[in-house]
PDB file of C-alpha atoms in Angstrom:
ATOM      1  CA  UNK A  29     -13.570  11.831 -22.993  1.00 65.00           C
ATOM      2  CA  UNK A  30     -10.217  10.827 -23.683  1.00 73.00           C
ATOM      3  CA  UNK A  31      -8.882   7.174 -22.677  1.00 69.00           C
ATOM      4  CA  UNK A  32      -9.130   3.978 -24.859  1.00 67.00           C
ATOM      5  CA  UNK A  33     -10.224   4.170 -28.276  1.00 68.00           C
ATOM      6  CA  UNK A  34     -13.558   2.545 -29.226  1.00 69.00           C
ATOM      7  CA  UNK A  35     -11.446  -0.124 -31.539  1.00 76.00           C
ATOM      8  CA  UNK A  36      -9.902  -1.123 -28.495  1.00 74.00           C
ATOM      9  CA  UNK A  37     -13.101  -1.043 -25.779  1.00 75.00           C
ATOM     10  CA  UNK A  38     -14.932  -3.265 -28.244  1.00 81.00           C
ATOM     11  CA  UNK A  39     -12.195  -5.515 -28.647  1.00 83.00           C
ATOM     12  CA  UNK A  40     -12.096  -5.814 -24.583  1.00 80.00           C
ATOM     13  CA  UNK A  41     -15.727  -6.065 -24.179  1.00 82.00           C
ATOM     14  CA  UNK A  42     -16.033  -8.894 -26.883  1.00 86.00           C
ATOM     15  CA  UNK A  43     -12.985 -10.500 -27.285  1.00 88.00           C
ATOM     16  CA  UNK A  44     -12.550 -11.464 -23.049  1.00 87.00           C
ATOM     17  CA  UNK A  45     -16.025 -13.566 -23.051  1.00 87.00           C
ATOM     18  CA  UNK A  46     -15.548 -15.123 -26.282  1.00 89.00           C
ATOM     19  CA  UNK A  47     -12.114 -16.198 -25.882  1.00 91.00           C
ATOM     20  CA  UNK A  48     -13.519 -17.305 -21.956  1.00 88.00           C
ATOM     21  CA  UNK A  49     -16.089 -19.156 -24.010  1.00 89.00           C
ATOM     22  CA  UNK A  50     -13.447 -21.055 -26.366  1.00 90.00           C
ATOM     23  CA  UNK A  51     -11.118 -21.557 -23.680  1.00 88.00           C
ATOM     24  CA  UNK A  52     -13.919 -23.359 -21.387  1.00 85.00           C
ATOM     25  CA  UNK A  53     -15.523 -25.313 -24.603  1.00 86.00           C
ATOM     26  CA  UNK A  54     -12.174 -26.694 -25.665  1.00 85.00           C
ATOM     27  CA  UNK A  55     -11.414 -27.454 -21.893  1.00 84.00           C
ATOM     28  CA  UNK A  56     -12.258 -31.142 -21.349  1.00 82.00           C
ATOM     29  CA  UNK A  57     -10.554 -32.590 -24.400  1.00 82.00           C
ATOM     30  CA  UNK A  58      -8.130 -31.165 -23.315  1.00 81.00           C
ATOM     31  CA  UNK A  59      -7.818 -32.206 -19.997  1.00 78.00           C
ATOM     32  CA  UNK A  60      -8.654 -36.069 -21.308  1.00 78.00           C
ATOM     33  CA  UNK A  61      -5.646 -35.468 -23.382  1.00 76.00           C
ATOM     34  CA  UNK A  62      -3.631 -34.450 -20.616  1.00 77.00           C
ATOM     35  CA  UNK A  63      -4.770 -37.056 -18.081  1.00 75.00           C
ATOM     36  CA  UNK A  64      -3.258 -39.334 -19.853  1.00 76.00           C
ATOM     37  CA  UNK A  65       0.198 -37.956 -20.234  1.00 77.00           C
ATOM     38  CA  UNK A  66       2.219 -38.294 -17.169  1.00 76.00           C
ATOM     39  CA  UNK A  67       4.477 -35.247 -17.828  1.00 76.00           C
ATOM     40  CA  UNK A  68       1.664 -32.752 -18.153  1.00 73.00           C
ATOM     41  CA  UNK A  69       2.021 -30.684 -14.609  1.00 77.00           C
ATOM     42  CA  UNK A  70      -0.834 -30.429 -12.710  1.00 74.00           C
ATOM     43  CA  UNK A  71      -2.343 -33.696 -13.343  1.00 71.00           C
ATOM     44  CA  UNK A  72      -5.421 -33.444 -10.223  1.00 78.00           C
ATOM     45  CA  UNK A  73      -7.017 -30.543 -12.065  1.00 78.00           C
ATOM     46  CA  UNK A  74      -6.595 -32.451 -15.302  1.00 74.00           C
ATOM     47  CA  UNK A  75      -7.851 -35.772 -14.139  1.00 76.00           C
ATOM     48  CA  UNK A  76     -10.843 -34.089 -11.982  1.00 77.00           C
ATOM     49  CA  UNK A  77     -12.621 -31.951 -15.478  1.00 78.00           C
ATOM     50  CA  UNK A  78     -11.808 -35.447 -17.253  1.00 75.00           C
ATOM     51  CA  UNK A  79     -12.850 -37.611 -14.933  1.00 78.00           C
ATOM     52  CA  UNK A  80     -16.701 -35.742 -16.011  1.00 77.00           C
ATOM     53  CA  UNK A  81     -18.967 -37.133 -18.533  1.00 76.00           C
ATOM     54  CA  UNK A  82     -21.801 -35.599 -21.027  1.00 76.00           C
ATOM     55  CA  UNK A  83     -21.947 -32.443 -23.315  1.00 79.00           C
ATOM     56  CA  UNK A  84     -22.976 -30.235 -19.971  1.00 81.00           C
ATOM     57  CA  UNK A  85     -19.271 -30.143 -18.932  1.00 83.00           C
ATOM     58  CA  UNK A  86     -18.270 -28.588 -22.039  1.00 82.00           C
ATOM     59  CA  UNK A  87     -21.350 -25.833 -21.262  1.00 87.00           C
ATOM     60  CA  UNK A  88     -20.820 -25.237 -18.060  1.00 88.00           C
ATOM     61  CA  UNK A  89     -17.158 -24.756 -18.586  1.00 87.00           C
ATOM     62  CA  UNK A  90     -18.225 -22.242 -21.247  1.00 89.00           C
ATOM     63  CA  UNK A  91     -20.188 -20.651 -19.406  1.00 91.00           C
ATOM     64  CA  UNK A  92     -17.642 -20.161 -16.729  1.00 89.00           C
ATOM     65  CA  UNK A  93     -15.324 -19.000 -18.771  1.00 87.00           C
ATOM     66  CA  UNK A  94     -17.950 -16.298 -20.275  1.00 91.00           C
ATOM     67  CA  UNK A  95     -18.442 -15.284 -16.653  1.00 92.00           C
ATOM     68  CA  UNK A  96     -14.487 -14.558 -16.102  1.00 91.00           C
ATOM     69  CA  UNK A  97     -13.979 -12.645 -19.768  1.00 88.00           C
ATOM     70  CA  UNK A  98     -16.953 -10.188 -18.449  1.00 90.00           C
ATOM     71  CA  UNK A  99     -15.028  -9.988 -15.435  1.00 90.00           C
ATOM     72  CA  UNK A 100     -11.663  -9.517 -16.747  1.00 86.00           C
ATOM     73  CA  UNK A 101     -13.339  -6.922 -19.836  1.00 84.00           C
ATOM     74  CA  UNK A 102     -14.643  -5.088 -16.507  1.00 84.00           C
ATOM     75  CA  UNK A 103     -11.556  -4.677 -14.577  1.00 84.00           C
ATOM     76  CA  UNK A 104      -9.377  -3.962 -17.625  1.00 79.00           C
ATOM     77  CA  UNK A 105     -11.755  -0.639 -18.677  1.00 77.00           C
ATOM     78  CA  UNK A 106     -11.919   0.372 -15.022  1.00 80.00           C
ATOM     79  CA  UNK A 107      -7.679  -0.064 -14.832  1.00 74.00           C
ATOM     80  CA  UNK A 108      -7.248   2.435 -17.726  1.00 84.00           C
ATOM     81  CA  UNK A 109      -7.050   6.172 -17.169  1.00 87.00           C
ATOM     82  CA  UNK A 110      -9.934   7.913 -18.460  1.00 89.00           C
ATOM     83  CA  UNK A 111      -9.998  11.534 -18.733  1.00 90.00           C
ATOM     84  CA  UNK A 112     -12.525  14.360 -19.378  1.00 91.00           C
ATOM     85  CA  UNK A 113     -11.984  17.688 -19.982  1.00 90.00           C
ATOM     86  CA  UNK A 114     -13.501  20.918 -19.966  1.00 83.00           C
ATOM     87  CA  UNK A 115     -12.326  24.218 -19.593  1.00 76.00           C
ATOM     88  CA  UNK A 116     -12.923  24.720 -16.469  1.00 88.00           C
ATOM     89  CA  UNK A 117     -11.162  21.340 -14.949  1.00 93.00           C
ATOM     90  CA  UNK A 118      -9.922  18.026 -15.630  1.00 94.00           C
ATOM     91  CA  UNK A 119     -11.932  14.913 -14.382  1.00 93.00           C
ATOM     92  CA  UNK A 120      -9.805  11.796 -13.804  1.00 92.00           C
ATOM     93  CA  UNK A 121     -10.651   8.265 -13.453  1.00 90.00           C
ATOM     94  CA  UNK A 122      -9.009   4.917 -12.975  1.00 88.00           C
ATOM     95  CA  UNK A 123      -9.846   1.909 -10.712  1.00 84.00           C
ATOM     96  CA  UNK A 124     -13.185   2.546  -9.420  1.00 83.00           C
ATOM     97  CA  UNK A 125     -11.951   6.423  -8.580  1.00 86.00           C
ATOM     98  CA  UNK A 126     -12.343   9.634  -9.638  1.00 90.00           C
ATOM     99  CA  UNK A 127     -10.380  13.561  -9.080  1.00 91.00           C
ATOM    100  CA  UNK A 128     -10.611  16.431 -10.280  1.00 94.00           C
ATOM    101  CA  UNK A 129      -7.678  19.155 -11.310  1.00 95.00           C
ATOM    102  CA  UNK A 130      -9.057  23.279 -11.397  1.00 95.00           C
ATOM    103  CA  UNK A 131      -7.679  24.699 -14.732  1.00 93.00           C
ATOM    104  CA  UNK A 132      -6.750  27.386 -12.763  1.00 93.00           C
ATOM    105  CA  UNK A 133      -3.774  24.647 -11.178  1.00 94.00           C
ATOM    106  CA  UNK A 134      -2.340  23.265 -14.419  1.00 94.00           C
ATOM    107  CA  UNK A 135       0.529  25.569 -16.115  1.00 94.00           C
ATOM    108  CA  UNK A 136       1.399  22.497 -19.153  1.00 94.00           C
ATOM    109  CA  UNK A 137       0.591  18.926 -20.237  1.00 96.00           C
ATOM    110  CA  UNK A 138       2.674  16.708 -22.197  1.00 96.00           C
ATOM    111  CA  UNK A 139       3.247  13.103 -22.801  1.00 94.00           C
ATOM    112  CA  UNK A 140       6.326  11.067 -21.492  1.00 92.00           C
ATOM    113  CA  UNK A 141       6.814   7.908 -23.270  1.00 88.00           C
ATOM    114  CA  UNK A 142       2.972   6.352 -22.286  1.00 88.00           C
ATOM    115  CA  UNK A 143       2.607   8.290 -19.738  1.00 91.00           C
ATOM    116  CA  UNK A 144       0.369  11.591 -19.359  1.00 95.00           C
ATOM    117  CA  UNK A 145       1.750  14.519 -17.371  1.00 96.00           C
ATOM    118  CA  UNK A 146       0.255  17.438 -15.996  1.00 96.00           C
ATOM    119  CA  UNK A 147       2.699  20.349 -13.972  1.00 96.00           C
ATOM    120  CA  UNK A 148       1.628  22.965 -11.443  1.00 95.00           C
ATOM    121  CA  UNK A 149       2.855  26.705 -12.100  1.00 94.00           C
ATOM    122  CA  UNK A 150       5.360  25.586  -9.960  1.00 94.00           C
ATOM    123  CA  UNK A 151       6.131  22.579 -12.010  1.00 95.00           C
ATOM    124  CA  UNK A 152       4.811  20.176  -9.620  1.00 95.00           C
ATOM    125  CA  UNK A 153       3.630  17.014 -11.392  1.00 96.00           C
ATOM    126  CA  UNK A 154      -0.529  17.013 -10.466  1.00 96.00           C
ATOM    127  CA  UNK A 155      -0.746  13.919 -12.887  1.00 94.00           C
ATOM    128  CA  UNK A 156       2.001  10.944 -13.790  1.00 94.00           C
ATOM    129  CA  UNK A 157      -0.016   7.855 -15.242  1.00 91.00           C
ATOM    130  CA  UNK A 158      -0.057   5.894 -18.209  1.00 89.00           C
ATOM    131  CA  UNK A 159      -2.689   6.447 -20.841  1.00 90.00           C
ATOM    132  CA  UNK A 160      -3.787   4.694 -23.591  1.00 84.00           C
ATOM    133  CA  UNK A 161      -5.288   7.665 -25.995  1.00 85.00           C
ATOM    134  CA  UNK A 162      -2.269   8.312 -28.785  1.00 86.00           C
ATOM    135  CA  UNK A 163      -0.454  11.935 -28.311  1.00 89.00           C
ATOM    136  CA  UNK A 164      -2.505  13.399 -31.368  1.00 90.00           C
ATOM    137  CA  UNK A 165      -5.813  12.633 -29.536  1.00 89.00           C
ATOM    138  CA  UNK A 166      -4.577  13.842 -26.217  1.00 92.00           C
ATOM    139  CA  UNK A 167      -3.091  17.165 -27.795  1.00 93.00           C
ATOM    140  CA  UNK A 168      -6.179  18.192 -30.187  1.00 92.00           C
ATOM    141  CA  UNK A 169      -8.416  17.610 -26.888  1.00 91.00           C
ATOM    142  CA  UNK A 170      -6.198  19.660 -24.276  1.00 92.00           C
ATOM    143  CA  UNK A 171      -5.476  22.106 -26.843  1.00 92.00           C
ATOM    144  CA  UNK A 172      -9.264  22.557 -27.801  1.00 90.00           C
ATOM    145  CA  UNK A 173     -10.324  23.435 -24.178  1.00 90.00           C
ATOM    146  CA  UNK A 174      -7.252  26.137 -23.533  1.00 90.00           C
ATOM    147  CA  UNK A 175      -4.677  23.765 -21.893  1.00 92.00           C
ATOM    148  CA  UNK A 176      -1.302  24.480 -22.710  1.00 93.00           C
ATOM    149  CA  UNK A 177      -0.127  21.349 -24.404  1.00 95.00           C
ATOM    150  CA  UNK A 178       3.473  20.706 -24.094  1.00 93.00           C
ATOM    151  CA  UNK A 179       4.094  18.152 -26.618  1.00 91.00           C
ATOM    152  CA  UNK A 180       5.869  14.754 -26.062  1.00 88.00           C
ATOM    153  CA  UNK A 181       8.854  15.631 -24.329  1.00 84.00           C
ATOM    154  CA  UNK A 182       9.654  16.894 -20.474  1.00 90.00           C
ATOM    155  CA  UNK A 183       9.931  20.795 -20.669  1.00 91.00           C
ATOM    156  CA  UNK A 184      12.021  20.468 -17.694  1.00 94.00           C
ATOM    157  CA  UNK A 185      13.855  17.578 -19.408  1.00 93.00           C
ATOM    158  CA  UNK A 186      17.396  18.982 -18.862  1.00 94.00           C
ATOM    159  CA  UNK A 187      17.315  19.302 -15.480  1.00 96.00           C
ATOM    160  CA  UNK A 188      16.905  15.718 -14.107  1.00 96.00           C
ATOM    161  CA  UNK A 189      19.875  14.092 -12.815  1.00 97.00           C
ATOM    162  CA  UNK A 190      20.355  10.848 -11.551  1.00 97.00           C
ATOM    163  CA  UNK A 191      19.470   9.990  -8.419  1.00 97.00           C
ATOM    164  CA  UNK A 192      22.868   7.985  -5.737  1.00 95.00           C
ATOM    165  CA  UNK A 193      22.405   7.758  -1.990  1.00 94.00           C
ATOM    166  CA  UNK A 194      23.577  10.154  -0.569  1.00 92.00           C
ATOM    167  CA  UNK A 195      23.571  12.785  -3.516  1.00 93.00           C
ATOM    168  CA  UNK A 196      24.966  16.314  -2.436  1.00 94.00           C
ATOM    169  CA  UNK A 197      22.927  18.068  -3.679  1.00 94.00           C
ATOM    170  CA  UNK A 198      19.960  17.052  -1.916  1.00 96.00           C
ATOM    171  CA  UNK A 199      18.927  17.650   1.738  1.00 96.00           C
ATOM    172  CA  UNK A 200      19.282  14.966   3.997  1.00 96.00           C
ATOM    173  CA  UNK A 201      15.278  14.112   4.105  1.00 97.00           C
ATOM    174  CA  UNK A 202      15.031  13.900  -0.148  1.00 97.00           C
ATOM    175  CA  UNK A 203      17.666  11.522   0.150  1.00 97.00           C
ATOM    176  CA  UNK A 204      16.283   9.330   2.729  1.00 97.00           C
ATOM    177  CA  UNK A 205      12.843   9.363   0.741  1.00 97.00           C
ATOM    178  CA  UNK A 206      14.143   8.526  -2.396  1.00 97.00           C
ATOM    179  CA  UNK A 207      16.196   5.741  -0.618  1.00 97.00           C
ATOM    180  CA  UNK A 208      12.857   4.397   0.836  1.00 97.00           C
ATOM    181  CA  UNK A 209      11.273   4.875  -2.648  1.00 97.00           C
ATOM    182  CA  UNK A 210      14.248   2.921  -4.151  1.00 96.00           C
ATOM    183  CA  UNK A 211      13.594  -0.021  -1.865  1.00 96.00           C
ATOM    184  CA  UNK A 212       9.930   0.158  -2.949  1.00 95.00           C
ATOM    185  CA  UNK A 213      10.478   0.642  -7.056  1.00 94.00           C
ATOM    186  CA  UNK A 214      12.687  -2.718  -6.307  1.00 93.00           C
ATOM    187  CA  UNK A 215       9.759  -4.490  -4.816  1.00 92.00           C
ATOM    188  CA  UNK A 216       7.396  -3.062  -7.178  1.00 91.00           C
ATOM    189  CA  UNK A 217       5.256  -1.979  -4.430  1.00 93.00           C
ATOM    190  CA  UNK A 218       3.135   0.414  -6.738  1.00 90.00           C
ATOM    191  CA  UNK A 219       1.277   1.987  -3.891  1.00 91.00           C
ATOM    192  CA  UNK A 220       4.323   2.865  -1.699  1.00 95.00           C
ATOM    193  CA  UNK A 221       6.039   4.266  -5.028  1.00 95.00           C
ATOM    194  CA  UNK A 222       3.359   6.793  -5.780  1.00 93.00           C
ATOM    195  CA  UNK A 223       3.538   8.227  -2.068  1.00 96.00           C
ATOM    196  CA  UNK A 224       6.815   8.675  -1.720  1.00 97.00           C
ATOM    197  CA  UNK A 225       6.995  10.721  -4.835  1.00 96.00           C
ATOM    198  CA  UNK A 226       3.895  12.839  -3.470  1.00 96.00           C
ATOM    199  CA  UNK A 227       6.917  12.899  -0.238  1.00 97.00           C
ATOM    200  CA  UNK A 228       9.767  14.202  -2.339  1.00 97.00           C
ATOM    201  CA  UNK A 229       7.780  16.681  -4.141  1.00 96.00           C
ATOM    202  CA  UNK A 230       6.694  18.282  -0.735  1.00 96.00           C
ATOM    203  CA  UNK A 231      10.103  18.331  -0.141  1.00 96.00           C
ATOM    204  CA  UNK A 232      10.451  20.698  -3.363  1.00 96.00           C
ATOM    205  CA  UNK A 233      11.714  18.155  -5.599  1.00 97.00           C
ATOM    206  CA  UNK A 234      10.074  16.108  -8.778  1.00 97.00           C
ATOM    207  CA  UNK A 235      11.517  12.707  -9.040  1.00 97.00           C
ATOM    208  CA  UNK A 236      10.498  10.313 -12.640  1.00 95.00           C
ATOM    209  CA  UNK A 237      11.633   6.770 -13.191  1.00 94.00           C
ATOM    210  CA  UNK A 238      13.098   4.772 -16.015  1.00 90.00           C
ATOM    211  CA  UNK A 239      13.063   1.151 -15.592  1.00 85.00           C
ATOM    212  CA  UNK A 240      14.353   1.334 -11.857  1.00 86.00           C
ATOM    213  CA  UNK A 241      16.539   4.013 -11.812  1.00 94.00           C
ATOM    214  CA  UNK A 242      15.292   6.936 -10.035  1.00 97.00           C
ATOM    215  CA  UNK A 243      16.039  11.141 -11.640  1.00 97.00           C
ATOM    216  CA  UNK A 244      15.307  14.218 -10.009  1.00 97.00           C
ATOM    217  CA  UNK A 245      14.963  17.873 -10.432  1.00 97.00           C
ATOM    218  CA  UNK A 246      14.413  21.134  -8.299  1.00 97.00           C
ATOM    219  CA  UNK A 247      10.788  22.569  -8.856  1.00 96.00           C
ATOM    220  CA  UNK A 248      10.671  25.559 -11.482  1.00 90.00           C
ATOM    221  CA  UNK A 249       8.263  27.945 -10.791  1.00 79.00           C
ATOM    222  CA  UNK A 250       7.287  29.365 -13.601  1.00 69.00           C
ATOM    223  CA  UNK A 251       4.489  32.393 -12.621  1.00 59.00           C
TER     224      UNK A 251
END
């Protein structure tokens, strides 16, 4: 399975609770401290966890905060893509869900920037998301099960152009998508973004974003 390195799950799965547990021990000196200060913001808090008396505040606040670092540890695993491969498809999961790509439906994989991308044989993107395994892993493990790994540049690179309203070169529909998808990268409405560009590529079009500018291409088929 590719995703996040042990080093790093370990660090996650330890480091959350224990720094939960120091943050809720070292709470209500803290807050004592602060309570008396009258610039500190958010003096009710403050005043409430000092107002408290007896070494079970210090406990209970460490055990609260042991009880968030599990939680955060939990949803930081489950928001990182994890990937398994084998030759006969590629499993995908991320929040809580999973999908699955046939071999027979990827034509290349590379890497762009952080992000892992798998194309279509009509150089669809099946896959844009960001991934946390470095390129090495990710191309010794496609590579090993048959995938044709593309290495860490777009093979359809010089094609994109920069997406203006109203480009000319698009149909009228692409354009009105990727002016609804510009309103959306703006907002950073993450859900709307990822539909619309599921939209423009039914439309026969691959679209990619840096920062918030939007680029497009025509698809390439390619068998």
């Amino acid at each position: 399975m590719l995703g996040l390195s042990l080093r790093d799950r370990l660090l996650i799965i330890v480091g959350a609770p224990v720094l939960g547990v120091l943050f809720g021990a070292v709470l209500p000196p803290v807050a004592g401290w602060l309570a008396d200060r009258p610039w500190a913001p958010m003096q009710g808090p403050f005043e409430l966890i000092a107002s408290f008396d007896g070494p079970w505040v210090a406990v209970a606040l460490a055990a609260a905060g042991l009880l968030l670092g599990l939680g955060f540890a939990a949803l930081a695993l489950a928001s990182c893509l994890k990937v398994t491969l084998v030759d006969g498809e590629i499993r995908l999961d991320k929040d809580g869900m999973s999908r699955r790509i046939a071999r027979s439906d990827v034509d290349a994989v590379f890497v762009d920037g952080k992000q892992l991308v798998i194309l279509d044989p009509a150089s669809r993107e099946l896959l844009r998301e960001r991934h946390e395994s470095s390129p090495a892993a990710l191309a010794r493990g496609f590579q090993e099960h048959g995938y044709r790994w593309a290495g860490q540049s777009d093979p359809y690179a010089e094609l994109y152009r920069r997406w203006v309203p109203g480009t000319p070169d698009l149909p009228p529909a692409a354009n009105a998508v990727l002016r609804a998808r510009e309103t959306a990268l703006r907002k950073k409405h993450g859900d709307d973004v990822a539909e619309l560009r599921e939209e423009v590529q039914k439309l026969g079009f691959v679209v990619r974003d840096r920062e918030d500018k939007q680029y497009w291409r025509p698809l390439v088929r390619t068998s």
